[in-house]
Amino acid sequence: MIDPIYTLATFQVLASSLEGDSAQVSAEVTTVAEERTDSRVYDRRVATVRIATDTFSWRLIRDGAAGWKVCGTATGGYDFGHYGNDAKTTWTPRAATWEKVQALVDSLRQGG
């Protein structure tokens, strides 16, 4: 389990280079939430809604006829997704939910 984990909204590949049978790719990514383990309460998460843009890089490996796939996490150990659910997540701001985070992702992907 990666901690913290970020909710990915958008990305744009900035550069790539082949390195033997793998590739190194960097991208500018926009995330909309940061989620961590709640250090005070077992089996709970703490999530903060915020829009942030960073640059990350990944190693990719060939995946047969399917093309390329990411191998591991981004540089610095960053990863994307989410583990929690609303019932076990303490939010900042308090009115946030995973549904609202997904709506923010959708809005950013549509250029809103």
Coordinates of C-alpha atoms in Angstrom, one line a residue:
M1 CA 0.0 0.0 0.0
I2 CA 1.4 3.3 -1.1
D3 CA 0.9 6.2 1.3
P4 CA 0.0 8.9 0.3
I5 CA -1.9 8.0 -2.8
Y6 CA -3.2 10.6 -5.3
T7 CA -6.3 10.8 -7.4
L8 CA -5.3 11.4 -11.0
A9 CA -7.3 13.8 -13.1
T10 CA -5.3 14.6 -16.2
F11 CA -1.8 14.0 -17.7
Q12 CA 0.3 15.1 -20.6
V13 CA 3.4 13.2 -21.7
L14 CA 6.3 15.6 -21.8
A15 CA 9.1 13.3 -23.1
S16 CA 10.1 9.7 -23.6
S17 CA 13.2 7.8 -24.4
L18 CA 13.9 4.1 -25.2
E19 CA 16.3 2.3 -23.0
G20 CA 16.8 -1.2 -24.4
D21 CA 13.5 -3.1 -24.0
S22 CA 12.0 -0.4 -21.7
A23 CA 11.3 3.3 -21.9
Q24 CA 11.5 6.2 -19.6
V25 CA 8.5 8.6 -19.8
S26 CA 7.9 11.9 -18.0
A27 CA 4.5 13.5 -17.8
E28 CA 2.9 16.5 -16.2
V29 CA 0.0 15.2 -14.1
T30 CA -2.8 17.0 -12.3
T31 CA -4.2 15.4 -9.2
V32 CA -7.3 16.4 -7.2
A33 CA -7.0 14.6 -3.9
E34 CA -4.4 13.2 -1.6
E35 CA -5.2 10.3 0.6
R36 CA -3.3 8.9 3.6
T37 CA -3.6 6.4 6.4
D38 CA -5.2 7.9 9.5
S39 CA -2.4 7.6 12.0
R40 CA -4.8 8.0 14.9
V41 CA -7.5 5.5 14.0
Y42 CA -7.1 2.0 12.7
D43 CA -8.6 1.2 9.3
R44 CA -9.4 4.8 8.5
R45 CA -8.2 7.2 5.8
V46 CA -7.6 10.9 5.7
A47 CA -8.2 12.7 2.4
T48 CA -7.7 16.2 1.2
V49 CA -9.3 17.7 -1.9
R50 CA -6.8 19.9 -3.7
I51 CA -5.7 20.5 -7.3
A52 CA -2.0 20.1 -7.8
T53 CA 0.2 19.8 -10.9
D54 CA 3.5 18.0 -10.8
T55 CA 5.9 16.3 -13.1
F56 CA 6.6 12.6 -12.6
S57 CA 8.5 9.9 -14.6
W58 CA 7.9 6.2 -15.0
R59 CA 9.7 3.2 -16.5
L60 CA 7.5 1.4 -19.1
I61 CA 8.0 -2.2 -20.4
R62 CA 6.8 -3.8 -23.5
D63 CA 3.6 -5.7 -23.0
G64 CA 3.6 -7.9 -26.1
A65 CA 1.1 -6.9 -28.8
A66 CA -0.7 -4.7 -26.3
G67 CA 2.1 -2.1 -26.4
W68 CA 3.6 -0.6 -23.2
K69 CA 2.7 -0.8 -19.5
V70 CA 3.9 1.1 -16.5
C71 CA 6.4 -0.9 -14.4
G72 CA 6.2 0.1 -10.7
T73 CA 5.3 3.5 -9.3
A74 CA 6.4 7.0 -10.4
T75 CA 9.7 8.4 -9.3
G76 CA 9.7 9.2 -5.6
G77 CA 7.2 6.4 -5.0
Y78 CA 4.1 8.3 -6.1
D79 CA 1.0 6.3 -7.1
F80 CA -2.6 7.0 -8.1
G81 CA -6.0 5.7 -7.1
H82 CA -7.7 5.5 -3.8
Y83 CA -8.1 2.9 -1.0
G84 CA -10.8 4.4 1.2
N85 CA -14.5 4.8 1.1
D86 CA -16.6 7.6 2.4
A87 CA -17.6 5.7 5.6
K88 CA -14.0 5.3 6.6
T89 CA -12.5 8.6 5.3
T90 CA -12.1 11.9 7.2
W91 CA -12.3 14.7 4.6
T92 CA -10.8 18.1 4.2
P93 CA -13.1 20.0 3.4
R94 CA -15.6 18.1 5.5
A95 CA -18.3 18.1 2.8
A96 CA -16.1 16.2 0.3
T97 CA -16.9 12.7 -0.9
W98 CA -15.4 10.3 -3.4
E99 CA -18.3 11.1 -5.7
K100 CA -17.5 14.8 -5.6
V101 CA -13.8 14.0 -6.2
Q102 CA -14.8 12.0 -9.3
A103 CA -17.0 14.9 -10.5
L104 CA -13.9 17.2 -10.2
V105 CA -11.9 14.7 -12.2
D106 CA -14.6 14.6 -14.9
S107 CA -14.7 18.4 -15.0
L108 CA -11.0 18.7 -15.5
R109 CA -10.9 16.1 -18.2
Q110 CA -13.6 17.9 -20.1
G111 CA -11.6 21.1 -19.9
G112 CA -13.8 22.7 -17.1

